[in-house]
PDB file of C-alpha atoms in Angstrom:
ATOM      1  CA  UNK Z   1       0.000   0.000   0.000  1.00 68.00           C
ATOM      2  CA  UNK Z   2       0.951   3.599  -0.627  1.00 77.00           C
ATOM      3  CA  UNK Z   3       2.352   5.547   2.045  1.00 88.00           C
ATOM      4  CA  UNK Z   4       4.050   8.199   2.851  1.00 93.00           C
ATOM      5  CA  UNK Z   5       6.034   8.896   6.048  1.00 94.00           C
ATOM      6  CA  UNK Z   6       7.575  12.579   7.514  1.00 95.00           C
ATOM      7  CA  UNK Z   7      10.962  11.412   9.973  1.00 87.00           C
ATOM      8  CA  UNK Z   8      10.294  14.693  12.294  1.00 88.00           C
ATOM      9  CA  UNK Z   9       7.469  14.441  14.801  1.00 91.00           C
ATOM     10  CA  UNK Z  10       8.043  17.579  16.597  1.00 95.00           C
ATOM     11  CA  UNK Z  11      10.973  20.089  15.306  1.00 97.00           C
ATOM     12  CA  UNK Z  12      11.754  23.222  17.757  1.00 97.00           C
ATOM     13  CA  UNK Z  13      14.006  26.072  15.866  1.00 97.00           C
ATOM     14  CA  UNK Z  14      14.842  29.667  16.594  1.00 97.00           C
ATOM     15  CA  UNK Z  15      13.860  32.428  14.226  1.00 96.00           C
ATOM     16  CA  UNK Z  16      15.851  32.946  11.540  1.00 96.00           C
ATOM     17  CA  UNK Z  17      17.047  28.924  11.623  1.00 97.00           C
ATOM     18  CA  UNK Z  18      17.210  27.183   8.698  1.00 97.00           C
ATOM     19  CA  UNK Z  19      13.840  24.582   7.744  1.00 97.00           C
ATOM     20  CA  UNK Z  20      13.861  21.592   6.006  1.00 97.00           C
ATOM     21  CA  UNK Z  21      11.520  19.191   6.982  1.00 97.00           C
ATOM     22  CA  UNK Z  22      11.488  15.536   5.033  1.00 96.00           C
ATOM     23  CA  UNK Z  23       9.310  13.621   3.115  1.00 96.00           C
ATOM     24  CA  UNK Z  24       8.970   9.860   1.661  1.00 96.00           C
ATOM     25  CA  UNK Z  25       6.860   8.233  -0.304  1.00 93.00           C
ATOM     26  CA  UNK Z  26       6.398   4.749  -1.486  1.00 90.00           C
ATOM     27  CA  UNK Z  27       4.890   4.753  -4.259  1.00 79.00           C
ATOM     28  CA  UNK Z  28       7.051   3.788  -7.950  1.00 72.00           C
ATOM     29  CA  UNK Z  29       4.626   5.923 -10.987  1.00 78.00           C
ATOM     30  CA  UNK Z  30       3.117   8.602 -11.282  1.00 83.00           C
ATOM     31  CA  UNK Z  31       3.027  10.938  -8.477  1.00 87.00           C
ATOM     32  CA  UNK Z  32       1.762  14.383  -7.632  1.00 91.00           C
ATOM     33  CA  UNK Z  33       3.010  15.824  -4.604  1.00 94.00           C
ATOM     34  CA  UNK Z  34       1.717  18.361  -1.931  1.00 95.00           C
ATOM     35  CA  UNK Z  35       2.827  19.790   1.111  1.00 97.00           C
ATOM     36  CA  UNK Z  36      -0.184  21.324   3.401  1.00 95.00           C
ATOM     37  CA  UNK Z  37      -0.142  23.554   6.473  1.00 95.00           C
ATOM     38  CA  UNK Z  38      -2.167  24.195   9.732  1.00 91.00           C
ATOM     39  CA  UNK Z  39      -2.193  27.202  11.948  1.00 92.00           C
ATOM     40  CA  UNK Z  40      -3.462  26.308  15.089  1.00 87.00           C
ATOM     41  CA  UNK Z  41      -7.071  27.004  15.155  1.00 82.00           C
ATOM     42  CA  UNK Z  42      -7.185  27.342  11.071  1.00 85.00           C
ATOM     43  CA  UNK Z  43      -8.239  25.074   8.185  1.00 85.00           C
ATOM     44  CA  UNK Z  44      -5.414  22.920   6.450  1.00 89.00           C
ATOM     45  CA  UNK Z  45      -3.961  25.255   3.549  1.00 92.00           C
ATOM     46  CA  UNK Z  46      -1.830  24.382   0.468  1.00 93.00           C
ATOM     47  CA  UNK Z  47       1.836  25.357   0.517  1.00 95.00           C
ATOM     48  CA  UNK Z  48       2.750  24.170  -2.362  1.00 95.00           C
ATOM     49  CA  UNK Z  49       2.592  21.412  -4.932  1.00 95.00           C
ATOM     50  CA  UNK Z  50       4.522  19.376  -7.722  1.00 94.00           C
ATOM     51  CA  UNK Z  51       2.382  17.656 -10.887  1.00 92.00           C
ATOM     52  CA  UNK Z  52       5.457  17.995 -13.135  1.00 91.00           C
ATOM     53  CA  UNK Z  53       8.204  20.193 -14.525  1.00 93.00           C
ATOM     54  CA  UNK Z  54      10.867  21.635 -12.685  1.00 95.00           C
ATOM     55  CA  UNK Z  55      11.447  19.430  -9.216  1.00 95.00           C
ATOM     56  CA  UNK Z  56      12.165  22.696  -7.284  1.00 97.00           C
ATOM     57  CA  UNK Z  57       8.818  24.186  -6.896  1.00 97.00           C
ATOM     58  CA  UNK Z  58       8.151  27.397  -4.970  1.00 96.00           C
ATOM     59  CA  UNK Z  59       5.310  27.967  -2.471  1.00 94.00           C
ATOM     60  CA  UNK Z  60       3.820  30.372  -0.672  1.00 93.00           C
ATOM     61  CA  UNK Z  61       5.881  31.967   2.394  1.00 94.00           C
ATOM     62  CA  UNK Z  62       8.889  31.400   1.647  1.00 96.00           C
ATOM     63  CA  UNK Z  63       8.420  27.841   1.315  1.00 97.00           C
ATOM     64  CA  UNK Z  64      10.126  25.274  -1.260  1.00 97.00           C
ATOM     65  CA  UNK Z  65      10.261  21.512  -1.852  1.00 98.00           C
ATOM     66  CA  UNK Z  66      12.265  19.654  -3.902  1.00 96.00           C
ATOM     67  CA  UNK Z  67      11.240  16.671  -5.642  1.00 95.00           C
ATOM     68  CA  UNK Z  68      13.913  13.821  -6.041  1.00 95.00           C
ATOM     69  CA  UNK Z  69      12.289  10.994  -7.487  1.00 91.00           C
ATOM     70  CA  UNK Z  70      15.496   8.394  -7.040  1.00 92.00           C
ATOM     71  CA  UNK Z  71      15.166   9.021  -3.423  1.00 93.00           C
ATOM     72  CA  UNK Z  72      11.287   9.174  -3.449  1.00 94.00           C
ATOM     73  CA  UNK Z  73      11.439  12.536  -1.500  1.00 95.00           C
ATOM     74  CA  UNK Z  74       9.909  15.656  -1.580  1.00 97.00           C
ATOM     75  CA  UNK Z  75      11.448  17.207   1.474  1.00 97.00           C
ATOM     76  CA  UNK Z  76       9.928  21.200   2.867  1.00 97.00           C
ATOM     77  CA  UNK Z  77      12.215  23.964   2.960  1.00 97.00           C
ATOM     78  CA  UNK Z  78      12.933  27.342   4.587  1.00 98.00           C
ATOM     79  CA  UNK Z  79      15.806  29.771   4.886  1.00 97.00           C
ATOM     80  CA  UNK Z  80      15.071  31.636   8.038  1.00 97.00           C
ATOM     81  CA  UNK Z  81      12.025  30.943   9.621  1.00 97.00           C
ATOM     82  CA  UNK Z  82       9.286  33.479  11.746  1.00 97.00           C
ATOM     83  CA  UNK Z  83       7.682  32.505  14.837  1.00 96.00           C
ATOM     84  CA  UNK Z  84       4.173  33.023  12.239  1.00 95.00           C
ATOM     85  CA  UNK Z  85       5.897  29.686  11.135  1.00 97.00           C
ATOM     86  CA  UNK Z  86       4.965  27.676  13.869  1.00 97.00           C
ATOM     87  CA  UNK Z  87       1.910  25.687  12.575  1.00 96.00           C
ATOM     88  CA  UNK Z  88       1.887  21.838  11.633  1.00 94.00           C
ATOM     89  CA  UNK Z  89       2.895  20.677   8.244  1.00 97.00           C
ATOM     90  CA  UNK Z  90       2.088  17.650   6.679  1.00 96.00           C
ATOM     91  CA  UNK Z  91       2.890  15.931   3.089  1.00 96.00           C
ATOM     92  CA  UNK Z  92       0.523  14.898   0.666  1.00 94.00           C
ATOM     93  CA  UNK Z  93       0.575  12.344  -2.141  1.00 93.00           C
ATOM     94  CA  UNK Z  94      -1.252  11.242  -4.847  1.00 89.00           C
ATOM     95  CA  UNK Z  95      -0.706   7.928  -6.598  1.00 78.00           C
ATOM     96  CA  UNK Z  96      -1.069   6.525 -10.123  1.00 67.00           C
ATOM     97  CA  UNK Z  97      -4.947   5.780 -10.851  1.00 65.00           C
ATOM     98  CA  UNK Z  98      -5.807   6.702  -7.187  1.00 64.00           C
ATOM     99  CA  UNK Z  99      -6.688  10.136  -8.189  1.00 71.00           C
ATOM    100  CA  UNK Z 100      -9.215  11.040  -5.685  1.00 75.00           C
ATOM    101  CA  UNK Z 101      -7.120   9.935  -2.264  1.00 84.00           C
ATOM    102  CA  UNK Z 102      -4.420  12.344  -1.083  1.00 90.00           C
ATOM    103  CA  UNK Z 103      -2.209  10.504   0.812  1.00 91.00           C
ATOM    104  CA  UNK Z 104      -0.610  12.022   3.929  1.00 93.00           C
ATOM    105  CA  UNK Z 105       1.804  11.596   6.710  1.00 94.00           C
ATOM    106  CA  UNK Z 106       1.673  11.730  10.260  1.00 92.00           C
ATOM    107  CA  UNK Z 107       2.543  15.457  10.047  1.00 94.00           C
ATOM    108  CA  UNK Z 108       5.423  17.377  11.865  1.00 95.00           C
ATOM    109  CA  UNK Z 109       4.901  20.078  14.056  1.00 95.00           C
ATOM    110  CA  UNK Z 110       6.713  23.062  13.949  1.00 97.00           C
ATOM    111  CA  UNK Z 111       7.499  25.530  17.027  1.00 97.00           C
ATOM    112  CA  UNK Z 112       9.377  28.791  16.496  1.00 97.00           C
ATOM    113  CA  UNK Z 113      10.545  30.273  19.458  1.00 95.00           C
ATOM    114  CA  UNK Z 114      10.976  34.446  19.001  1.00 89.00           C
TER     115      UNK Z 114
ATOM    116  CA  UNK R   1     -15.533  34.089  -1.142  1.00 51.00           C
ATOM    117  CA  UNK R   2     -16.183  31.309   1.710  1.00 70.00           C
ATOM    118  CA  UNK R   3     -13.665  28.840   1.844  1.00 90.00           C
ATOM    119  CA  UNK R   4     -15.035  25.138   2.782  1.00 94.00           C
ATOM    120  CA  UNK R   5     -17.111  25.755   6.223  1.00 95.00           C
ATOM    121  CA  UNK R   6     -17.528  22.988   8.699  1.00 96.00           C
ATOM    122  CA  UNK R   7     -20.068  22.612  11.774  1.00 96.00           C
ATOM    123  CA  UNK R   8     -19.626  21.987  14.341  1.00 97.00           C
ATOM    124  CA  UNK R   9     -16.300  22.952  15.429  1.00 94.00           C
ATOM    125  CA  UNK R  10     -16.658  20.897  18.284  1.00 96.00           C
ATOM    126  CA  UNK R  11     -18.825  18.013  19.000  1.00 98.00           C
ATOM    127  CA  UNK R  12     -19.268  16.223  22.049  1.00 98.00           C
ATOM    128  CA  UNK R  13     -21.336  12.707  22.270  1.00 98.00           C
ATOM    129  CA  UNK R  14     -21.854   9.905  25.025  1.00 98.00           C
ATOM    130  CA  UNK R  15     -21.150   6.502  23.516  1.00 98.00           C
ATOM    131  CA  UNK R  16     -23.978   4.974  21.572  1.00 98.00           C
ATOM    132  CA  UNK R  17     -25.367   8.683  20.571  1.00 98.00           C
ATOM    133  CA  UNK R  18     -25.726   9.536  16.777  1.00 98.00           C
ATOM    134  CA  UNK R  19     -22.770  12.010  15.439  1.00 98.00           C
ATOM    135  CA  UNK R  20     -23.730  14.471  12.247  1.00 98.00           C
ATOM    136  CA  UNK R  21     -21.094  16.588  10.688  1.00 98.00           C
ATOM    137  CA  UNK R  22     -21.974  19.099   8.044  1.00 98.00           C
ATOM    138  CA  UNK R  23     -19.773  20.083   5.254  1.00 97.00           C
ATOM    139  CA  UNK R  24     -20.583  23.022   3.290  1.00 97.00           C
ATOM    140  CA  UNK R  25     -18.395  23.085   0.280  1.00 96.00           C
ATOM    141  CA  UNK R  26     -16.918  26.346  -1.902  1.00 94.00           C
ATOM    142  CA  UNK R  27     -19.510  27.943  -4.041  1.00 93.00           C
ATOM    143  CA  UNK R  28     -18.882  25.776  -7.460  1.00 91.00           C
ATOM    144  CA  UNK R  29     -17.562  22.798  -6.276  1.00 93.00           C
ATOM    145  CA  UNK R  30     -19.871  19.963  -6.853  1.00 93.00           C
ATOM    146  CA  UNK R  31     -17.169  17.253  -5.077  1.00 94.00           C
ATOM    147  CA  UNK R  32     -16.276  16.742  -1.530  1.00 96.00           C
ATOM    148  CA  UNK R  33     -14.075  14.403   0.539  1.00 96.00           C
ATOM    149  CA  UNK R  34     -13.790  13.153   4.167  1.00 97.00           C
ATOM    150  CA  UNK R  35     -10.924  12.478   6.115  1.00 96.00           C
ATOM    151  CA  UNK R  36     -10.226  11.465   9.346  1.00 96.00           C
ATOM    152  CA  UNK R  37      -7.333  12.457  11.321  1.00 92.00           C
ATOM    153  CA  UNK R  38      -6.649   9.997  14.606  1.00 89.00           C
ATOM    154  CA  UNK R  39      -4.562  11.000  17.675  1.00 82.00           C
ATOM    155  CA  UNK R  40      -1.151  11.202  16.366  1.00 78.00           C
ATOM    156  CA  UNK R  41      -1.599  10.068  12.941  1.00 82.00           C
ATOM    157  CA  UNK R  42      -2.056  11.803   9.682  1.00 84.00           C
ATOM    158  CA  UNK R  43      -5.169  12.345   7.715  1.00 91.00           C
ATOM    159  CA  UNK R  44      -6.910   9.448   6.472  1.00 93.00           C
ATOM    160  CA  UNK R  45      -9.596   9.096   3.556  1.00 93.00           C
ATOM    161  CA  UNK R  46     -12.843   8.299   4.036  1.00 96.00           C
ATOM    162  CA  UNK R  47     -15.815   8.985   1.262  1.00 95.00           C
ATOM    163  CA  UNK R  48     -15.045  10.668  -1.851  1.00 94.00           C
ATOM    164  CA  UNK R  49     -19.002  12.152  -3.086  1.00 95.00           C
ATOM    165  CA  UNK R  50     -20.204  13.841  -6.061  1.00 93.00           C
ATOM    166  CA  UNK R  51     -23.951  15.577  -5.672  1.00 89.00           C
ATOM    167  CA  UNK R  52     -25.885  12.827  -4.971  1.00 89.00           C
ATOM    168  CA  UNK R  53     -23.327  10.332  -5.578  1.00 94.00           C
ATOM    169  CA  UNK R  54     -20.984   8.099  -3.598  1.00 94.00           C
ATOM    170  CA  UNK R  55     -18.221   7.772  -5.948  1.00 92.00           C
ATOM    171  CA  UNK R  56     -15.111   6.090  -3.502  1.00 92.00           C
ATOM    172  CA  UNK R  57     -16.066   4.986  -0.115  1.00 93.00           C
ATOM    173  CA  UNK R  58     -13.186   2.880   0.185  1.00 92.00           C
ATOM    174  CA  UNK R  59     -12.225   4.194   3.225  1.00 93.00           C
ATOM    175  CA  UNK R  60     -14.791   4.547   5.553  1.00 95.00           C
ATOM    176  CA  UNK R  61     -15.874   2.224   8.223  1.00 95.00           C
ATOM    177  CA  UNK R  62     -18.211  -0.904   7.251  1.00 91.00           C
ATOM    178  CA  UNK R  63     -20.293   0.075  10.278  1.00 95.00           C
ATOM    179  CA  UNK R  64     -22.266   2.764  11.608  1.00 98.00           C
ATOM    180  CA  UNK R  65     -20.907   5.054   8.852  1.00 98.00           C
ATOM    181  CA  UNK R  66     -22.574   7.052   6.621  1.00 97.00           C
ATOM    182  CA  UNK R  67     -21.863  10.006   3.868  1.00 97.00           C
ATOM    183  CA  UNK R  68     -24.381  11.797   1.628  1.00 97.00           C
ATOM    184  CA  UNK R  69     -24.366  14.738  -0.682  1.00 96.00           C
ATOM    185  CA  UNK R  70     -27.732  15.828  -1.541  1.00 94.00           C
ATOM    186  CA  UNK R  71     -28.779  17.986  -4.654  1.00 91.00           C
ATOM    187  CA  UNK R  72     -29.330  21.215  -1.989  1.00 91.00           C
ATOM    188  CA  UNK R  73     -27.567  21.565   1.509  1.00 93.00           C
ATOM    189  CA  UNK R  74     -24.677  20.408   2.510  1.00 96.00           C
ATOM    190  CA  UNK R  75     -22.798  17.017   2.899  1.00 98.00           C
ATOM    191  CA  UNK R  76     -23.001  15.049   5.872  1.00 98.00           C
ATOM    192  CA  UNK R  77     -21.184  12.688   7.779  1.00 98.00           C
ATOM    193  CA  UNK R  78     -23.347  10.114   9.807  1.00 98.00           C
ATOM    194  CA  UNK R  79     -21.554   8.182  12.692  1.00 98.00           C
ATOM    195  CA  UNK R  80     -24.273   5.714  14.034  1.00 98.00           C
ATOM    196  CA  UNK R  81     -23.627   4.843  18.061  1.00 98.00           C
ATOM    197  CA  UNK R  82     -20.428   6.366  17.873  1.00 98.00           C
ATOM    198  CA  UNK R  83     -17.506   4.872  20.277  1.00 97.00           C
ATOM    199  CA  UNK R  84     -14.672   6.073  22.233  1.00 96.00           C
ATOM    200  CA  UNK R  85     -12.120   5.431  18.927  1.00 95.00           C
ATOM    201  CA  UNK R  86     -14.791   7.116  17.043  1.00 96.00           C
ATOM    202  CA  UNK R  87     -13.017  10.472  18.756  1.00 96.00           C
ATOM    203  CA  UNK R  88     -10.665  12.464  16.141  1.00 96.00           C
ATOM    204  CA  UNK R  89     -10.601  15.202  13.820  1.00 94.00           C
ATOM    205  CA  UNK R  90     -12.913  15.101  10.528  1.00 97.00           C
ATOM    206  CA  UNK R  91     -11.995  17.054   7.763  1.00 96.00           C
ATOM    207  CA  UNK R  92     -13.909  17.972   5.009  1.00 96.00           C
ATOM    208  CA  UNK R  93     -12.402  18.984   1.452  1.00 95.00           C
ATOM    209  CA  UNK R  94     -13.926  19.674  -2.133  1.00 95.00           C
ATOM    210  CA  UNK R  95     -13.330  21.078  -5.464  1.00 93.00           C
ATOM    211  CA  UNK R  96     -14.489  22.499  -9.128  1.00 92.00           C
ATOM    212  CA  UNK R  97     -12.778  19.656 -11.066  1.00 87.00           C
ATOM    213  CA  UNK R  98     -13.387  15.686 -10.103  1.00 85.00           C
ATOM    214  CA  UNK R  99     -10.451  14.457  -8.159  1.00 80.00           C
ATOM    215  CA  UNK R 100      -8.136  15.226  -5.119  1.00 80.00           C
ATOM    216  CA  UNK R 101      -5.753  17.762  -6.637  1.00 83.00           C
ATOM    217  CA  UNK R 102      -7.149  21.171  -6.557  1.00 85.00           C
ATOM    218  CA  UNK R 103      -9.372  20.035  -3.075  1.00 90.00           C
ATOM    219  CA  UNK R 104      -9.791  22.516  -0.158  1.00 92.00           C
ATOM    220  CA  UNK R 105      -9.785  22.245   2.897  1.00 93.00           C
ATOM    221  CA  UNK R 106     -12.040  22.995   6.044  1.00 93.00           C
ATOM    222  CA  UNK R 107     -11.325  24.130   9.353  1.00 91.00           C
ATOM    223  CA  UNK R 108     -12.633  20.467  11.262  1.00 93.00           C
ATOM    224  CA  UNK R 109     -15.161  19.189  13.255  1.00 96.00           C
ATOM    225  CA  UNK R 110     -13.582  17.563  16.686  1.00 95.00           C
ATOM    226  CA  UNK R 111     -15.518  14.889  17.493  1.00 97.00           C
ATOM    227  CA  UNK R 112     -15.439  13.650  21.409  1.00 97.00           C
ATOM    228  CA  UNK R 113     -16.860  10.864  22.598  1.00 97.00           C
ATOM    229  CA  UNK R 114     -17.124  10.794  26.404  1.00 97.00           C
TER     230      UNK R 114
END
């Protein structure tokens, strides 16, 4: 079964650290890839997202992911992060013919501490 | 523009009540999806409707739960004598085109079961 699995449970930074948050999925074809975020208190918003194309794709924020399909990643990045960063984050994928599921992993939460 | 609104926010119900969780989606989408998120897991897929339809169920619960999607009003998600592992967040998402990739998100309903 397709799955997809983020390695950081709980990441604490400082402002201005450095993000990068990872990302693995299983699955071998076709994939389109999403990374979603939640504010506490707020609905689950898009960051960004990769269909095809260039495998460095730009979000909102500040944000950027890289797609690297020999390692089956799609790890989150950030150059200096703002306590407004603190939020969970969780990847998304969708899989070959399975075009109505997204996917996700456990999430990661994110504190930024001013 | 409303995004996708959710009610309740919060729901609380003794085991063996009936649960209903409504799901309003964005003006113009005509498709919605239900996921579950459990206590320290990610989001999981439920019911994938179209208006009046039940197109992918494959991930909801043989028992006790129900999705619809009528023609006017908004969609809802039935849990029949809901249990103690019934308690978790539901999510509600739709969108314009069929399929998973352009979906938005609600805020949640956080369903208790004391």
């Amino acid at each position: 079964a397709q799955s997809v699995s983020q390695h950081n449970h709980h990441v604490i930074l400082s402002e201005a650290a450095s993000l990068e948050l990872g990302c693995n999925y299983s699955y071998g074809g076709t994939v389109n890839l999403f990374w979603y975020v939640q504010y506490p208190g707020q609905h689950l918003q898009l960051l960004l997202k990769y269909f095809s194309g260039d495998p460095l794709v730009k979000g909102i924020k500040g944000f950027e992911a890289e797609f690297i399909k020999s390692k089956f990643s799609f790890n989150l990045r950030k150059p200096s992060v703002q306590w407004s960063d603190t939020a969970e984050y969780f990847c998304a994928v969708i899989s070959g013919g399975a075009t109505n599921k997204l996917i996700f992993g456990t999430g990661t939460l994110l504190a930024v501490q001013p | 523009n409303a995004g996708v609104m959710q009610n309740p926010r919060h729901l609380v119900r003794r085991r063996g009540q009936e649960a209903r969780l409504r799901c309003s989606p964005m003006k113009g989408h005509s498709h919605v999806y239900w996921y579950r998120q459990l206590p320290e897991e990610g989001l999981k897929f439920m019911v994938y409707l179209q208006k009046e339809n039940i197109i992918d169920e494959s991930g909801m619960p043989k028992e006790r739960f129900s999705a619809e999607f009528p023609k006017e009003g908004p969609s809802i998600l039935r849990i029949q004598q809901v249990v103690r592992g019934d308690s978790a967040a539901y999510f509600c998402a739709s969108s314009r085109e069929p399929g998973g990739r352009e979906a938005f998100f609600g805020q949640g309903t956080r369903l208790t079961v004391v």
